[in-house]
Short mmCIF file of C-alpha atoms (C1' of nucleotides) in Angstrom, two decimals:
data_model
loop_
_atom_site.label_atom_id
_atom_site.label_comp_id
_atom_site.label_asym_id
_atom_site.label_seq_id
_atom_site.Cartn_x
_atom_site.Cartn_y
_atom_site.Cartn_z
CA MET A 1 70.71 68.92 21.79
CA PRO A 2 70.76 70.46 25.15
CA SER A 3 69.27 73.75 24.43
CA HIS A 4 65.92 74.25 22.82
CA HIS A 5 63.04 72.13 23.58
CA SER A 6 64.07 71.91 27.15
CA LEU A 7 64.05 75.58 27.75
CA THR A 8 60.73 76.13 26.37
CA PRO A 9 59.12 78.64 28.62
CA PRO A 10 55.93 77.39 30.09
CA LEU A 11 54.46 80.73 29.48
CA LYS A 12 51.20 80.95 27.88
CA LEU A 13 51.24 83.90 25.66
CA GLN A 14 47.61 84.25 25.24
CA ALA A 15 46.01 84.18 28.56
CA ALA A 16 47.48 85.91 31.52
CA GLY A 17 45.03 88.63 31.86
CA PRO A 18 46.34 91.50 33.86
CA SER A 19 43.53 90.96 36.22
CA THR A 20 43.64 88.87 39.25
CA GLY A 21 45.85 85.92 39.45
CA ASN A 22 44.63 83.71 36.79
CA ALA A 23 45.29 80.19 37.59
CA PHE A 24 48.21 79.01 35.67
CA SER A 25 49.15 75.86 37.31
CA CYS A 26 46.12 75.68 39.36
CA THR A 27 46.47 72.06 39.98
CA THR A 28 49.95 70.78 39.95
CA SER A 29 49.31 69.47 43.35
CA SER A 30 50.94 66.33 42.26
CA LEU A 31 50.65 63.07 44.00
CA GLY A 32 48.84 62.46 47.19
CA SER A 33 46.27 64.98 46.39
CA VAL A 34 42.76 64.34 47.39
CA GLN A 35 41.55 65.97 44.31
CA SER A 36 38.15 65.20 43.15
CA ALA A 37 37.64 63.82 39.77
CA GLN A 38 36.30 67.00 38.41
CA SER A 39 38.41 69.90 39.25
CA PRO A 40 36.22 72.83 38.59
CA PRO A 41 38.57 75.46 39.86
CA CYS A 42 40.92 75.89 37.10
CA HIS A 43 39.19 77.91 34.61
CA LYS A 44 40.98 80.98 33.84
CA GLN A 45 37.68 82.36 32.88
CA ASN A 46 36.18 82.94 36.18
CA GLN A 47 38.52 85.57 37.19
CA SER A 48 36.72 86.69 40.24
CA PRO A 49 38.91 85.72 43.11
CA ALA A 50 36.27 86.15 45.70
CA HIS A 51 33.80 84.40 43.60
CA SER A 52 30.23 85.18 43.92
CA LEU A 53 28.30 82.06 44.02
CA PRO A 54 24.87 83.10 44.95
CA SER A 55 24.08 80.13 47.05
CA PRO A 56 26.61 79.34 49.67
CA VAL A 57 24.76 76.19 50.39
CA THR A 58 25.22 74.57 47.10
CA PRO A 59 28.18 72.30 47.09
CA PRO A 60 29.61 71.86 43.64
CA LEU A 61 28.48 68.45 42.80
CA PRO A 62 30.95 66.58 40.71
CA LEU A 63 28.12 64.85 39.05
CA GLN A 64 26.78 66.33 35.93
CA ILE A 65 23.25 65.38 36.01
CA ASN A 66 21.57 65.54 39.25
CA PRO A 67 17.93 65.87 39.87
CA LEU A 68 18.34 68.93 41.90
CA ALA A 69 14.94 70.18 41.25
CA GLY A 70 11.84 68.46 40.27
CA PRO A 71 11.12 68.70 36.62
CA GLY A 72 8.08 70.53 37.50
CA ALA A 73 9.96 73.32 39.09
CA VAL A 74 12.22 73.53 36.16
CA ALA A 75 9.38 73.50 33.79
CA ALA A 76 7.78 76.25 35.70
CA ALA A 77 10.84 78.32 35.51
CA THR A 78 11.03 77.60 31.89
CA MET A 79 7.57 78.69 31.28
CA GLY A 80 8.21 81.80 33.13
CA SER A 81 10.99 82.54 30.79
CA ILE A 82 8.96 81.84 27.82
CA THR A 83 6.23 84.12 28.81
CA GLY A 84 8.36 87.12 28.31
CA SER A 85 8.88 87.86 24.73
CA GLN A 86 12.07 86.99 23.16
CA VAL A 87 15.00 88.83 21.84
CA PHE A 88 15.54 87.29 18.55
CA GLY A 89 19.07 88.17 18.02
CA ASN A 90 19.24 88.56 14.32
CA SER A 91 20.36 85.35 12.87
CA ALA A 92 23.27 83.83 11.28
CA MET A 93 21.14 81.17 9.90
CA PRO A 94 18.47 81.92 7.48
CA SER A 95 16.73 78.71 8.20
CA LEU A 96 15.47 79.38 11.61
CA HIS A 97 12.74 81.66 10.79
CA GLY A 98 9.42 80.08 10.44
CA VAL A 99 7.88 79.88 13.81
CA THR A 100 5.88 76.80 13.92
CA GLY A 101 4.50 74.34 16.33
CA GLN A 102 6.64 71.59 17.53
CA LEU A 103 6.64 68.43 19.44
CA VAL A 104 8.68 68.49 22.50
CA THR A 105 10.79 65.47 22.80
CA ASN A 106 13.55 64.22 24.92
CA ALA A 107 16.77 62.73 23.83
CA GLN A 108 15.13 59.42 23.23
CA GLY A 109 12.85 60.94 20.80
CA GLN A 110 9.93 60.48 23.03
CA ILE A 111 7.28 63.01 22.89
CA ILE A 112 6.80 64.65 26.18
CA GLY A 113 4.66 67.53 25.13
CA THR A 114 3.65 69.81 22.40
CA ILE A 115 3.63 73.42 21.71
CA PRO A 116 0.56 74.46 19.84
CA LEU A 117 1.30 76.87 17.12
CA MET A 118 1.18 75.98 13.53
CA PRO A 119 1.99 72.95 11.58
CA ASN A 120 5.27 72.87 9.96
CA SER A 121 5.13 74.77 6.79
CA SER A 122 8.50 73.88 5.57
CA GLY A 123 9.43 76.05 2.72
CA PRO A 124 11.87 75.23 0.05
CA SER A 125 14.60 75.26 2.63
CA ASN A 126 17.43 74.65 0.35
CA GLN A 127 20.50 74.29 2.33
CA THR A 128 23.56 75.95 1.10
CA GLY A 129 24.38 74.97 -2.34
CA GLY A 130 27.04 72.82 -0.84
CA GLY A 131 24.88 70.06 -1.98
CA SER A 132 25.68 68.27 1.14
CA SER A 133 23.96 65.14 2.01
CA SER A 134 20.43 64.33 1.39
CA LEU A 135 18.48 66.00 4.01
CA GLN A 136 16.67 69.15 4.44
CA VAL A 137 16.89 71.21 7.46
CA GLN A 138 13.69 71.98 9.09
CA PRO A 139 13.29 75.12 10.99
CA ILE A 140 13.73 74.65 14.62
CA THR A 141 11.07 76.06 16.67
CA PRO A 142 10.06 76.90 20.12
CA GLN A 143 10.73 73.86 22.09
CA LEU A 144 12.13 72.67 25.26
CA LEU A 145 15.56 71.35 25.40
CA THR A 146 16.07 68.34 27.48
CA ASN A 147 18.98 66.22 28.41
CA ALA A 148 19.25 62.55 28.12
CA GLN A 149 17.31 62.16 31.30
CA GLY A 150 14.47 64.04 29.91
CA GLN A 151 15.10 66.96 32.12
CA ILE A 152 14.36 70.29 30.70
CA ILE A 153 17.39 72.36 30.64
CA ALA A 154 16.51 75.13 28.35
CA THR A 155 13.98 76.53 26.04
CA VAL A 156 14.40 77.51 22.51
CA ILE A 157 12.60 80.27 20.85
CA GLY A 158 13.57 81.01 17.39
CA ASN A 159 17.27 80.71 17.56
CA GLN A 160 17.41 82.06 21.00
CA ILE A 161 17.98 79.68 23.77
CA LEU A 162 17.09 80.30 27.30
CA PRO A 163 19.04 78.08 29.56
CA VAL A 164 17.44 76.95 32.69
CA ILE A 165 20.27 75.22 34.35
CA ASN A 166 23.71 74.41 33.28
CA THR A 167 25.45 71.14 33.48
CA GLN A 168 26.81 71.83 36.86
CA GLY A 169 23.37 72.00 38.18
CA ILE A 170 23.67 75.62 38.97
CA THR A 171 20.74 77.68 38.07
CA LEU A 172 21.43 80.24 35.53
CA SER A 173 19.74 83.50 35.67
CA PRO A 174 17.21 83.68 32.96
CA ILE A 175 17.61 86.12 30.24
CA LYS A 176 15.67 89.25 30.61
CA PRO A 177 13.32 89.75 27.79
CA GLY A 178 13.98 92.57 25.52
CA GLN A 179 17.38 93.20 26.86
CA GLN A 180 20.82 92.16 26.05
CA LEU A 181 22.29 90.53 29.02
CA SER A 182 25.83 91.21 29.77
CA GLN A 183 26.98 88.70 32.18
CA THR A 184 28.90 85.60 31.95
CA ALA A 185 27.39 82.27 32.28
CA GLN A 186 29.28 80.97 35.17
CA THR A 187 30.34 84.00 37.07
CA GLN A 188 28.85 87.29 37.69
CA PRO A 189 31.45 89.86 37.00
CA PRO A 190 30.18 92.84 38.83
CA PRO A 191 29.84 95.37 36.14
CA PRO A 192 30.48 98.56 37.96
CA VAL A 193 29.79 101.03 35.34
CA SER A 194 29.10 99.97 31.87
CA GLN A 195 30.97 102.42 29.84
CA PRO A 196 30.73 102.64 26.18
CA GLY A 197 34.26 101.51 26.05
CA LEU A 198 36.01 103.14 23.27
CA LEU A 199 39.48 102.60 24.37
CA ARG A 200 41.43 100.13 22.46
CA MET A 201 42.17 97.83 25.31
CA SER A 202 45.32 98.04 27.22
CA HIS A 203 47.93 95.58 26.31
CA SER A 204 49.85 95.23 29.40
CA GLN A 205 51.97 92.45 28.26
CA SER A 206 53.30 91.30 25.00
CA PRO A 207 54.70 94.40 23.46
CA LEU A 208 55.46 92.47 20.37
CA ARG A 209 56.18 95.13 17.97
CA GLU A 210 53.22 95.97 15.96
CA ALA A 211 53.72 96.92 12.43
CA SER A 212 51.37 99.78 12.56
CA SER A 213 51.40 100.88 9.06
CA SER A 214 49.29 103.89 8.56
CA SER A 215 45.69 103.97 9.37
CA SER A 216 42.93 101.58 8.74
CA THR A 217 43.47 97.95 8.11
CA SER A 218 44.09 97.22 11.69
CA SER A 219 44.22 93.59 10.91
CA SER A 220 44.35 92.55 14.45
CA SER A 221 42.78 94.87 16.86
CA SER A 222 41.94 92.09 19.19
CA SER A 223 45.36 90.66 18.93
CA ALA A 224 45.27 87.22 20.39
CA LEU A 225 42.60 87.85 22.92
CA SER A 226 39.98 85.23 23.14
CA VAL A 227 36.33 85.92 22.91
CA GLY A 228 35.97 84.80 26.44
CA GLN A 229 38.45 87.33 27.65
CA LEU A 230 36.99 90.08 25.65
CA VAL A 231 33.46 89.39 26.56
CA SER A 232 34.10 89.07 30.22
CA ASN A 233 35.79 92.33 30.50
CA PRO A 234 33.24 95.08 30.38
CA GLN A 235 35.91 97.66 30.81
CA THR A 236 37.56 97.18 27.53
CA ALA A 237 35.10 95.05 25.77
CA PRO A 238 33.14 96.76 23.15
CA SER A 239 30.88 93.90 22.43
CA GLU A 240 32.16 94.00 18.96
CA VAL A 241 35.61 93.40 17.64
CA ASP A 242 36.69 93.10 14.11
CA GLY A 243 33.13 93.31 13.08
CA VAL A 244 32.24 90.36 15.16
CA ASN A 245 29.47 90.53 17.60
CA LEU A 246 30.88 89.01 20.68
CA GLU A 247 27.62 88.91 22.50
CA GLU A 248 26.10 86.94 19.73
CA ILE A 249 28.98 84.55 19.68
CA ARG A 250 28.78 84.04 23.36
CA GLU A 251 25.09 83.41 23.21
CA PHE A 252 25.45 80.94 20.51
CA ALA A 253 28.29 79.11 22.16
CA LYS A 254 26.29 78.69 25.24
CA ALA A 255 23.25 77.58 23.34
CA PHE A 256 25.29 75.23 21.28
CA LYS A 257 26.56 73.44 24.28
CA ILE A 258 23.10 73.06 25.63
CA ARG A 259 21.81 71.77 22.41
CA ARG A 260 24.65 69.36 22.11
CA LEU A 261 24.06 68.04 25.56
CA SER A 262 20.40 67.80 24.82
CA LEU A 263 21.11 65.47 22.01
CA GLY A 264 23.33 63.52 24.28
CA LEU A 265 26.38 64.13 22.22
CA THR A 266 29.94 64.61 23.31
CA GLN A 267 32.39 67.07 21.92
CA THR A 268 34.23 64.16 20.45
CA GLN A 269 31.23 62.95 18.62
CA VAL A 270 30.46 66.33 17.21
CA GLY A 271 34.00 66.82 16.11
CA GLN A 272 34.05 63.48 14.47
CA ALA A 273 30.76 63.98 12.75
CA LEU A 274 31.81 67.38 11.66
CA SER A 275 34.78 66.05 9.85
CA ALA A 276 32.47 64.05 7.67
CA THR A 277 30.50 66.96 6.46
CA GLU A 278 30.94 69.20 3.55
CA GLY A 279 32.35 72.21 5.25
CA PRO A 280 35.48 72.50 7.27
CA ALA A 281 36.11 69.99 9.98
CA TYR A 282 36.89 70.61 13.56
CA SER A 283 38.23 68.44 16.28
CA GLN A 284 37.04 67.87 19.75
CA SER A 285 39.53 70.47 20.83
CA ALA A 286 38.00 73.00 18.57
CA ILE A 287 34.53 72.28 19.83
CA CYS A 288 35.75 72.59 23.32
CA ARG A 289 37.45 75.86 22.68
CA PHE A 290 34.51 77.22 20.94
CA GLU A 291 32.19 76.39 23.75
CA LYS A 292 34.59 77.90 26.18
CA LEU A 293 35.16 80.83 23.92
CA ASP A 294 38.79 80.15 24.13
CA ILE A 295 39.33 81.32 20.61
CA THR A 296 39.74 84.54 18.79
CA PRO A 297 36.70 86.38 17.59
CA LYS A 298 37.77 85.75 14.09
CA SER A 299 37.91 82.05 14.57
CA ALA A 300 34.67 82.02 16.40
CA GLN A 301 32.99 83.83 13.58
CA LYS A 302 34.33 81.29 11.20
CA ILE A 303 33.29 78.26 13.14
CA LYS A 304 29.93 79.42 14.23
CA PRO A 305 28.07 78.93 10.99
CA VAL A 306 29.59 75.54 10.60
CA LEU A 307 28.38 74.46 13.98
CA GLU A 308 25.08 76.11 13.52
CA ARG A 309 24.40 74.30 10.34
CA TRP A 310 25.56 71.04 11.70
CA MET A 311 23.52 71.35 14.82
CA ALA A 312 20.42 72.17 12.88
CA GLU A 313 20.82 69.07 10.90
CA ALA A 314 21.62 66.94 13.86
CA GLU A 315 18.52 68.13 15.60
CA ALA A 316 16.44 67.51 12.56
CA ARG A 317 17.68 63.99 12.39
CA HIS A 318 17.16 63.54 16.00
CA ARG A 319 13.59 64.50 15.63
CA SER A 320 13.08 62.10 12.84
CA GLY A 321 14.45 59.24 14.73
CA MET A 322 17.37 58.32 16.82
CA GLN A 323 18.68 56.10 14.13
CA ASN A 324 19.17 58.98 11.80
CA LEU A 325 21.17 60.86 14.32
CA THR A 326 23.53 58.09 15.18
CA GLU A 327 23.95 57.49 11.55
CA PHE A 328 24.65 61.11 11.02
CA ILE A 329 27.28 61.38 13.61
CA GLY A 330 28.76 58.13 12.61
CA SER A 331 29.74 58.93 9.13
CA GLU A 332 33.31 58.39 8.33
CA PRO A 333 35.63 61.31 8.21
CA SER A 334 37.01 63.01 5.19
CA LYS A 335 39.75 65.30 6.17
CA LYS A 336 40.02 68.70 4.68
CA ARG A 337 42.89 70.11 6.52
CA LYS A 338 45.96 67.99 6.33
CA ARG A 339 46.18 65.70 9.23
CA ARG A 340 48.65 66.81 11.72
CA THR A 341 51.86 64.85 11.43
CA SER A 342 53.27 63.26 14.47
CA PHE A 343 56.94 62.83 14.21
CA THR A 344 58.50 59.92 15.94
CA PRO A 345 61.07 60.69 18.57
CA GLN A 346 63.69 59.20 16.31
CA ALA A 347 62.69 61.38 13.46
CA LEU A 348 62.76 64.39 15.66
CA GLU A 349 66.18 63.60 16.84
CA ILE A 350 67.45 63.49 13.37
CA LEU A 351 65.62 66.57 12.33
CA ASN A 352 66.94 68.44 15.29
CA SER A 353 70.47 67.37 14.65
CA HIS A 354 70.14 68.66 11.14
CA PHE A 355 68.69 71.86 12.38
CA GLU A 356 71.53 72.40 14.75
CA LYS A 357 73.94 72.15 11.95
CA ASN A 358 71.99 74.17 9.52
CA THR A 359 68.73 75.94 10.04
CA HIS A 360 68.26 76.54 6.34
CA PRO A 361 68.75 73.33 4.50
CA SER A 362 68.73 73.58 0.78
CA GLY A 363 65.95 72.12 -1.19
CA GLN A 364 68.17 69.26 -2.02
CA GLU A 365 69.02 68.58 1.56
CA MET A 366 65.44 68.65 2.60
CA THR A 367 64.53 66.21 -0.05
CA GLU A 368 67.17 63.88 1.23
CA ILE A 369 66.11 64.25 4.80
CA ALA A 370 62.53 63.66 3.84
CA GLU A 371 63.44 60.55 1.98
CA LYS A 372 65.58 59.23 4.72
CA LEU A 373 62.89 59.71 7.30
CA ASN A 374 60.11 58.80 5.03
CA TYR A 375 58.05 61.86 5.44
CA ASP A 376 56.66 64.19 2.89
CA ARG A 377 59.14 66.68 1.70
CA GLU A 378 56.67 69.40 2.36
CA VAL A 379 56.23 68.20 5.88
CA VAL A 380 59.92 68.45 6.43
CA ARG A 381 60.12 71.87 4.91
CA VAL A 382 57.38 73.12 7.11
CA TRP A 383 59.06 71.58 10.06
CA PHE A 384 62.09 73.67 9.43
CA CYS A 385 60.02 76.76 8.99
CA ASN A 386 58.24 76.19 12.22
CA LYS A 387 61.44 75.32 13.95
CA ARG A 388 63.03 78.53 12.86
CA GLN A 389 60.05 80.45 13.94
CA ALA A 390 60.02 78.84 17.32
CA LEU A 391 63.65 79.51 17.84
CA LYS A 392 63.26 83.07 16.81
CA ASN A 393 60.42 83.58 19.19
CA THR A 394 62.36 82.05 22.00
CA ILE A 395 65.26 84.31 21.40
CA LYS A 396 63.02 87.27 21.21
CA ARG A 397 61.57 86.44 24.55
CA LEU A 398 64.89 85.89 26.15
CA LYS A 399 66.12 89.16 24.87
CA GLN A 400 63.17 90.91 26.28
CA PRO A 401 62.55 89.52 29.73
CA GLU A 402 59.59 90.30 31.84
CA LEU A 403 59.02 93.84 32.74
CA GLY A 404 61.34 94.97 35.42
CA VAL A 405 63.69 92.13 35.44
CA VAL A 406 66.62 93.65 33.70
CA SER A 407 69.02 91.07 32.68
CA PRO A 408 72.04 91.72 30.56
CA MET A 409 71.95 88.61 28.55
CA ASP A 410 74.29 87.86 25.87
CA PRO A 411 73.40 88.91 22.39
CA LEU A 412 72.57 85.43 21.38
CA ALA A 413 73.69 85.63 17.90
CA ASP A 414 71.10 84.00 15.86
CA PRO A 415 71.74 82.31 12.60
CA LEU A 416 68.29 83.07 11.47
CA GLU A 417 68.97 86.45 10.04
CA GLU A 418 68.01 87.01 6.52
CA HIS A 419 67.49 84.34 4.08
CA PRO A 420 69.50 83.92 0.93
"C1'" DA B 9 35.17 58.76 29.57
"C1'" DG B 10 34.62 63.56 28.65
"C1'" DT B 11 36.77 67.85 28.59
"C1'" DA B 12 40.62 71.06 28.84
"C1'" DT B 13 45.08 72.45 27.27
"C1'" DG B 14 50.29 72.63 25.89
"C1'" DC B 15 52.90 72.49 22.14
"C1'" DA B 16 53.66 72.59 17.56
"C1'" DA B 17 51.87 71.19 12.76
"C1'" DA B 18 49.45 73.43 9.11
"C1'" DT B 19 47.79 77.43 6.85
"C1'" DA B 20 47.32 82.31 5.40
"C1'" DA B 21 49.22 86.31 3.67
"C1'" DG B 22 52.86 89.32 2.02
"C1'" DG B 23 57.46 89.38 -0.17
"C1'" DC C 5 59.18 77.82 -5.41
"C1'" DC C 6 60.96 79.47 -1.01
"C1'" DC C 7 60.92 82.59 2.89
"C1'" DT C 8 58.92 84.99 7.14
"C1'" DT C 9 55.39 86.25 10.33
"C1'" DA C 10 51.02 85.65 12.38
"C1'" DT C 11 47.47 82.57 13.32
"C1'" DT C 12 44.60 78.66 13.36
"C1'" DT C 13 43.87 74.20 14.66
"C1'" DG C 14 44.61 69.28 16.29
"C1'" DC C 15 47.28 65.54 18.42
"C1'" DA C 16 48.44 63.80 22.67
"C1'" DT C 17 47.67 63.77 27.13
"C1'" DA C 18 46.78 65.90 31.54
"C1'" DC C 19 42.96 66.59 34.43
#
DNA sequence: AGTATGCAAATAAGG
DNA sequence: CCCTTATTTGCATAC
């Protein structure tokens, strides 16, 4: 099987913004490199080539938690932020409404302060009829978020979180009260002129034929663009796509990460814990992508409530004792989505050889193959479907090379046409 | 030892 | 039921 597989183009369909050279193989500096453990420069997100780090003096510390500033300073900054009113971006979650007093604790559950307001007047707070576990979600309230070291890294007001510093130790500009900020967390894309972008973004790449039927029902206006891309592109980013408020998503993603870190949890732990809950489960990858906004608006919208609910519960448990939290995140998984099958190399070899002979095995054949390899018949069927799809896409790409590069190419007769 | 990411399973939707 | 096409999502592993 000389062909496929090996000629898989390393192209990444999704990214590749037309803008400045996004880093594709940013690293690849194979052996001998003196690379630091944490290679920060690889994010396709920060697209500013010239960068704009405010402080030229601050060397990017590889360490995550460093006591760059005395807690006091941080606290002060925090307070400053608090003073200004808050923005209260609507709310996906009905629970976070009651504004009550709260103890300020660190990750160890130690009380490090209080915020005088009103005692918790927990209402009925029935959590989604899902009838999930046995706990009620208390409204989260104005409180300081701290990391495992007890450092204050953000403040929470309502469901709005005001980050003080990020994990890199870089100070984030506080959110202006009463105003929707429009800047990315890590970079400051100089917004020249904020136009009420109405244009439908300019696809400069994949001209994959779009079955534009008639009018409405533009099922995919944001076709494959991630939230991160959309949101960091003031030019073409109407902060709302497909009825999804990108700003809100971005805010939440950022807040989520802070809250997660505050609880001292890793993406892996969250993913694992999530798979044990009632709703849909998500892997570490998913958490990661969500936090990075490396997902479509649609997906983000779908995941957000799940994470929101989970986080609320995790925080509640955290407040009521470390034990509860660990217990919470320790529950055993209960997969919803079928676990992804990993074919053995041997199995793949056989599957491929079959595929080369016939891309459309009959039901009978597939049953036999499945039996022989000891995989679910359905799994084998799907494998063929995916294989066909992959092949088709490859051919399509080969037939339609990059812009400019005109290459004759042979017709590449494909056996995938039409199905009986 | 966490997080980011490539590739491809799994799923959704329309036929 | 099977197919295709488009998309979502996770395993495996690079970083």
